[in-house]
PDB file of C-alpha atoms in Angstrom:
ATOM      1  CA  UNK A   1      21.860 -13.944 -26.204  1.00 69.00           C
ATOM      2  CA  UNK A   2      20.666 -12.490 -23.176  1.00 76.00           C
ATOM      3  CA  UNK A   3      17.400 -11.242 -22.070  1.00 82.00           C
ATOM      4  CA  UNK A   4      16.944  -8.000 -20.816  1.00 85.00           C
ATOM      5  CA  UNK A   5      13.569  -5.941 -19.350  1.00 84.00           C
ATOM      6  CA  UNK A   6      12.872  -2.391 -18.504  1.00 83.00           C
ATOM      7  CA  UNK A   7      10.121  -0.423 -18.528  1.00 83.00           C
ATOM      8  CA  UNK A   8       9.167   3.041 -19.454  1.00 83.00           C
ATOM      9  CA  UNK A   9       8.501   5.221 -16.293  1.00 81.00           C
ATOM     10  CA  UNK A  10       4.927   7.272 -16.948  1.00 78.00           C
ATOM     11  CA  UNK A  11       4.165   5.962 -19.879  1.00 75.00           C
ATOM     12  CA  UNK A  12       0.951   6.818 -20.347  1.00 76.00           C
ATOM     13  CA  UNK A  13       1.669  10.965 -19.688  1.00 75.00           C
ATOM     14  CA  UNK A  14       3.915  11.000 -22.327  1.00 77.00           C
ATOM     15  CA  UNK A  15       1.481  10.700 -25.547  1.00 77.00           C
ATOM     16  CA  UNK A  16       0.137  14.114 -26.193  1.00 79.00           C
ATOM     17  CA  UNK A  17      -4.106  13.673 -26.445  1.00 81.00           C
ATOM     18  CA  UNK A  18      -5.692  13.514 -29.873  1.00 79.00           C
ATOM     19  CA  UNK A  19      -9.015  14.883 -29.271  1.00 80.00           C
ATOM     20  CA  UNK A  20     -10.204  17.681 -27.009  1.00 85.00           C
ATOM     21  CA  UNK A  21     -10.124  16.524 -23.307  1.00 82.00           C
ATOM     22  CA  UNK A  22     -11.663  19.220 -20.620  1.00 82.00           C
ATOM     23  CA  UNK A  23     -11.292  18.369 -17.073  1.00 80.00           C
ATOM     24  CA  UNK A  24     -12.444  19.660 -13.630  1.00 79.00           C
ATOM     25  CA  UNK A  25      -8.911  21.202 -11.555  1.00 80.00           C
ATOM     26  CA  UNK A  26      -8.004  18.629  -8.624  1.00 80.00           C
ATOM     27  CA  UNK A  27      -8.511  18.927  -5.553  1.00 84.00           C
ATOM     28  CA  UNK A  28      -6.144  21.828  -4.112  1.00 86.00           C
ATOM     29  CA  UNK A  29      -5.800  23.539  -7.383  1.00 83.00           C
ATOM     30  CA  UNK A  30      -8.384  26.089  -7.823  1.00 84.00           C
ATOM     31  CA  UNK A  31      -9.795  28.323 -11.294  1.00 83.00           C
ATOM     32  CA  UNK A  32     -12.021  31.373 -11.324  1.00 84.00           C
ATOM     33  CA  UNK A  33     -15.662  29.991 -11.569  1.00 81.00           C
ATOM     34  CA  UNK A  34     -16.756  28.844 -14.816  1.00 81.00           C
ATOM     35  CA  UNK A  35     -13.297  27.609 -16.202  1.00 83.00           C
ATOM     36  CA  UNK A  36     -12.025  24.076 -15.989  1.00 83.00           C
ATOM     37  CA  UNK A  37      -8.584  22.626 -17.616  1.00 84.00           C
ATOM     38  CA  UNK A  38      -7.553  21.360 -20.776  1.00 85.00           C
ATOM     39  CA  UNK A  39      -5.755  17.979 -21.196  1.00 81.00           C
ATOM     40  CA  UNK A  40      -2.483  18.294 -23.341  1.00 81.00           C
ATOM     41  CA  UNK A  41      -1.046  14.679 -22.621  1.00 80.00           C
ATOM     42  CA  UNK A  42      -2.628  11.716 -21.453  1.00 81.00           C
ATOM     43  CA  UNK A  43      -3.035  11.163 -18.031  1.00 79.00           C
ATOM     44  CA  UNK A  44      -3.565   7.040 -16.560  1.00 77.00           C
ATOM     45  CA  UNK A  45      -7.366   6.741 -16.221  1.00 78.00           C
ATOM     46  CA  UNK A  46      -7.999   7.836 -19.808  1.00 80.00           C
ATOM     47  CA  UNK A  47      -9.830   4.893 -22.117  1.00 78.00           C
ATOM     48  CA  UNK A  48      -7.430   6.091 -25.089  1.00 82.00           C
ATOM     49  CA  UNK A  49      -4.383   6.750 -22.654  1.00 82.00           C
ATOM     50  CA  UNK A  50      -2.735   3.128 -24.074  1.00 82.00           C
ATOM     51  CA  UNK A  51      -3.012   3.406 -27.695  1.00 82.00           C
ATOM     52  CA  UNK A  52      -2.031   7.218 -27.680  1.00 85.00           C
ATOM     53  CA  UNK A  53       1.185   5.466 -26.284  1.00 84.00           C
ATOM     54  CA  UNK A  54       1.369   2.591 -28.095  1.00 86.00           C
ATOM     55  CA  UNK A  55       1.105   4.753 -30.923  1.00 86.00           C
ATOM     56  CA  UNK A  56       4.039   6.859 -30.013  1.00 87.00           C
ATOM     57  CA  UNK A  57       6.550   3.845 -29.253  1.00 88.00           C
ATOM     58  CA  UNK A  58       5.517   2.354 -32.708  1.00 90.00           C
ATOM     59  CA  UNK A  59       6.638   5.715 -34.274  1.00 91.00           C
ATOM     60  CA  UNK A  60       9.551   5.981 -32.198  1.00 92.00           C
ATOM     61  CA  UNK A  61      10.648   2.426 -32.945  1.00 92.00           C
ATOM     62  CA  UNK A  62      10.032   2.365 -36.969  1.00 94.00           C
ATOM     63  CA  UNK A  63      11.758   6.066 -36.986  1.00 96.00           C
ATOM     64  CA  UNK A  64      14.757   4.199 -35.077  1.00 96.00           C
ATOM     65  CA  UNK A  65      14.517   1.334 -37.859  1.00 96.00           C
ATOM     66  CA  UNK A  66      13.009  -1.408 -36.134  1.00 96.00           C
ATOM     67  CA  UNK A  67      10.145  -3.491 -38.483  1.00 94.00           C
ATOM     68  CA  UNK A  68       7.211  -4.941 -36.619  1.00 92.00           C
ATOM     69  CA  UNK A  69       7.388  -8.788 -36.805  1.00 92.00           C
ATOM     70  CA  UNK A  70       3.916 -10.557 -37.258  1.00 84.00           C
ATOM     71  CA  UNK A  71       0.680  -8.678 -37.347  1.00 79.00           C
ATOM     72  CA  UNK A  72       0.216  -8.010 -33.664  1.00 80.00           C
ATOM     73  CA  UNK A  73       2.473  -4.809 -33.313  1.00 79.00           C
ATOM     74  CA  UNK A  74       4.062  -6.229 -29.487  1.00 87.00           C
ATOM     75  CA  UNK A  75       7.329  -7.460 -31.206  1.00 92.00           C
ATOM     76  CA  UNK A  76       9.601  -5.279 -33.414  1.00 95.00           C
ATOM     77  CA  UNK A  77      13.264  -6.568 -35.056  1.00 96.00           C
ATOM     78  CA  UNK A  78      16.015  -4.509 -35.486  1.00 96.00           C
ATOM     79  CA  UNK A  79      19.186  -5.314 -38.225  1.00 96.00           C
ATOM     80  CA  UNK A  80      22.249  -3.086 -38.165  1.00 95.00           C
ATOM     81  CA  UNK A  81      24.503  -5.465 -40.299  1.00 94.00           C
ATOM     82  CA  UNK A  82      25.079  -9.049 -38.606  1.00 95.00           C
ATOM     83  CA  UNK A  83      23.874  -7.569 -35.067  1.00 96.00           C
ATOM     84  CA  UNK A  84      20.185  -8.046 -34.449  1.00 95.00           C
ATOM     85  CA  UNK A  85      17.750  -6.481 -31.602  1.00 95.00           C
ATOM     86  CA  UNK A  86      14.604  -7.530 -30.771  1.00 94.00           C
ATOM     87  CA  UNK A  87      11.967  -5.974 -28.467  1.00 93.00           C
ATOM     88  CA  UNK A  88       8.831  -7.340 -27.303  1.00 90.00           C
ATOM     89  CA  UNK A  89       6.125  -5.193 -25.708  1.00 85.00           C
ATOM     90  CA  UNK A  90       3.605  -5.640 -23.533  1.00 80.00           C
ATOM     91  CA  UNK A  91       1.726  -2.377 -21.833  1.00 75.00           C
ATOM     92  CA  UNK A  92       4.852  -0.349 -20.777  1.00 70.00           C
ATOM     93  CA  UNK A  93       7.217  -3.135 -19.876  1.00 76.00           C
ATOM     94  CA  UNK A  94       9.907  -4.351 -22.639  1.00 84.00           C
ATOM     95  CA  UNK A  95      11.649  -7.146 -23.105  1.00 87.00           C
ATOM     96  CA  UNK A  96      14.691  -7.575 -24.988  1.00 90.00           C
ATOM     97  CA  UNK A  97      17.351 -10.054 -26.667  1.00 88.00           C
ATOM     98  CA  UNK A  98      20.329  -8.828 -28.957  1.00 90.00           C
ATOM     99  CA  UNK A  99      23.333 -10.845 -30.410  1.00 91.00           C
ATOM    100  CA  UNK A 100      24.960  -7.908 -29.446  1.00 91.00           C
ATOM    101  CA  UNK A 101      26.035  -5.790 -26.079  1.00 90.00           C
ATOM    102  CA  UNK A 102      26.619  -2.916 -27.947  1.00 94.00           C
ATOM    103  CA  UNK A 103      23.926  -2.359 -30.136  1.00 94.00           C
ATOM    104  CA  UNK A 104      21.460  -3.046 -27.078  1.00 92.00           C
ATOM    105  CA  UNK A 105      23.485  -0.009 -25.008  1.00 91.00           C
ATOM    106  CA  UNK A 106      23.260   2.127 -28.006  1.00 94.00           C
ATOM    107  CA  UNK A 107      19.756   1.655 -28.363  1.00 94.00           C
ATOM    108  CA  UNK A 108      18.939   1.887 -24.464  1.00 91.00           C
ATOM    109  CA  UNK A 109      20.846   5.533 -24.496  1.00 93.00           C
ATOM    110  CA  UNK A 110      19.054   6.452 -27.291  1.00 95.00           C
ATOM    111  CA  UNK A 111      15.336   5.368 -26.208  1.00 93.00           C
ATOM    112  CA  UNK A 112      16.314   6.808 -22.913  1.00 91.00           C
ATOM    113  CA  UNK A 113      16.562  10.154 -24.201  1.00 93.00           C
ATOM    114  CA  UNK A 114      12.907  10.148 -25.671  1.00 89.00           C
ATOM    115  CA  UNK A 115      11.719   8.157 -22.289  1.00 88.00           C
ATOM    116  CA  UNK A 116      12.369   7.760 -18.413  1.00 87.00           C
ATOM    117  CA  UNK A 117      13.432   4.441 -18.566  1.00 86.00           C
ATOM    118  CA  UNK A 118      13.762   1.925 -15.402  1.00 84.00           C
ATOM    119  CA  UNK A 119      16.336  -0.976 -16.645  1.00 80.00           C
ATOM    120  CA  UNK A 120      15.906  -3.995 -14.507  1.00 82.00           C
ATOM    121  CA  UNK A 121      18.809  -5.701 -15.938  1.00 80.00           C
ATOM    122  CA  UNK A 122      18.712  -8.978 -17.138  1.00 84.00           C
ATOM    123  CA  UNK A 123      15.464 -11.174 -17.491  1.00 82.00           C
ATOM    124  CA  UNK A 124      14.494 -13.695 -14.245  1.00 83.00           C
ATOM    125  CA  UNK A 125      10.574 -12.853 -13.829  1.00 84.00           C
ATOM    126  CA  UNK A 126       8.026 -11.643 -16.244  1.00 81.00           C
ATOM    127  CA  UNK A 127       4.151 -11.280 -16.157  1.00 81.00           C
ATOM    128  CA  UNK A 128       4.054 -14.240 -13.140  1.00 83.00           C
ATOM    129  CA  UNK A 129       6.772 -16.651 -14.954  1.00 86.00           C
ATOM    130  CA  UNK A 130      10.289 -17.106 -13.291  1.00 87.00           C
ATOM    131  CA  UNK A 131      12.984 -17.322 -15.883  1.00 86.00           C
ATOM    132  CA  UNK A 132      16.128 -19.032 -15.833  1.00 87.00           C
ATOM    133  CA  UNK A 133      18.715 -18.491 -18.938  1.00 81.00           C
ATOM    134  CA  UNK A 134      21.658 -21.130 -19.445  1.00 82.00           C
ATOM    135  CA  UNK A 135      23.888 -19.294 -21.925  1.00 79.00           C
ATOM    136  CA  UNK A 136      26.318 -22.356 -21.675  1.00 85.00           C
ATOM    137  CA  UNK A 137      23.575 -24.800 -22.548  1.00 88.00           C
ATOM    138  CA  UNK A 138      21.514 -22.377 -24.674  1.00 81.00           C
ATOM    139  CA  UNK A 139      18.092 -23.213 -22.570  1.00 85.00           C
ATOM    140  CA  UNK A 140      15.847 -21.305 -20.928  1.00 82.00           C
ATOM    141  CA  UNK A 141      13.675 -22.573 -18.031  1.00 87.00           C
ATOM    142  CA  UNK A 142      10.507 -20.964 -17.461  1.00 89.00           C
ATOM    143  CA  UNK A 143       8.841 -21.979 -14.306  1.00 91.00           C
ATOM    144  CA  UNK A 144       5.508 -20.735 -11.906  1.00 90.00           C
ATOM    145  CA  UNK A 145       6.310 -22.910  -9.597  1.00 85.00           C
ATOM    146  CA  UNK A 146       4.958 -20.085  -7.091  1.00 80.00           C
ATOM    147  CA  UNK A 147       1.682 -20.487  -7.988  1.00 81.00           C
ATOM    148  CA  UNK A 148       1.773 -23.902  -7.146  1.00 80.00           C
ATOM    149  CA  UNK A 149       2.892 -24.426  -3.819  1.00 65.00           C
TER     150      UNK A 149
END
């Protein structure tokens, strides 16, 4: 199985807000005295801007089918049959291993069309760890040898 990452372009200003945010207009945009603007979706910046999104992935995801595994919410599972996905989250980069090539494409065209994705193909460096994935030998080698030297 390989490992696969991508990220979700924006991900933050794609949760619409669940309370009542007012704001004053940037700088360049300009509103008749007295009036300021109204949030609609999150913007980066906002203290509830990661769980509106984390929220919306997790509906997303169950909706698709996938069931959380554990009781942290970062790691969901996938069954369709014998083939098997599963994604692992962490702010608005994914990570991803399937026994199957096909039901990983399916699922990356269909996420896609809910989210701006940015696939950056298969797995070699992740939150400060270099990855190397032997298929033939069925071992992965994670190294930060970087921060050593």
């Amino acid at each position: 199985m390989d490992l696969h990452h991508w990220d979700i372009q924006g991900a933050f200003c794609t949760s619409d807000v669940d309370t009542e945010i007012l704001m004053q207009q940037p700088t360049g945009y300009f509103l008749p005295a007295g009036q300021c603007l109204k949030l609609c979706k999150s913007l980066y910046g906002l203290l509830q801007s990661s769980a509106l999104f984390y929220e919306n992935l997790e509906w997303w995801m169950t909706d698709y089918g996938f069931t959380p595994i554990g009781l942290d919410g970062v790691m969901f599972r996938l069954d369709r049959g014998s083939k098997r996905l599963i994604v692992s989250l962490y702010v608005d980069d994914r990570v991803c291993t399937s026994n199957s090539d096909d039901l990983y494409r399916t699922f990356l065209a269909d996420i896609s069309k809910k989210y701006t994705l940015s696939d950056s193909g298969k797995l070699s460096f992740y939150l400060g760890v270099a990855i190397d994935h032997d298929k033939e030998k069925g071992v992965a080698t994670l190294s930060q040898e970087s921060y050593i030297n």
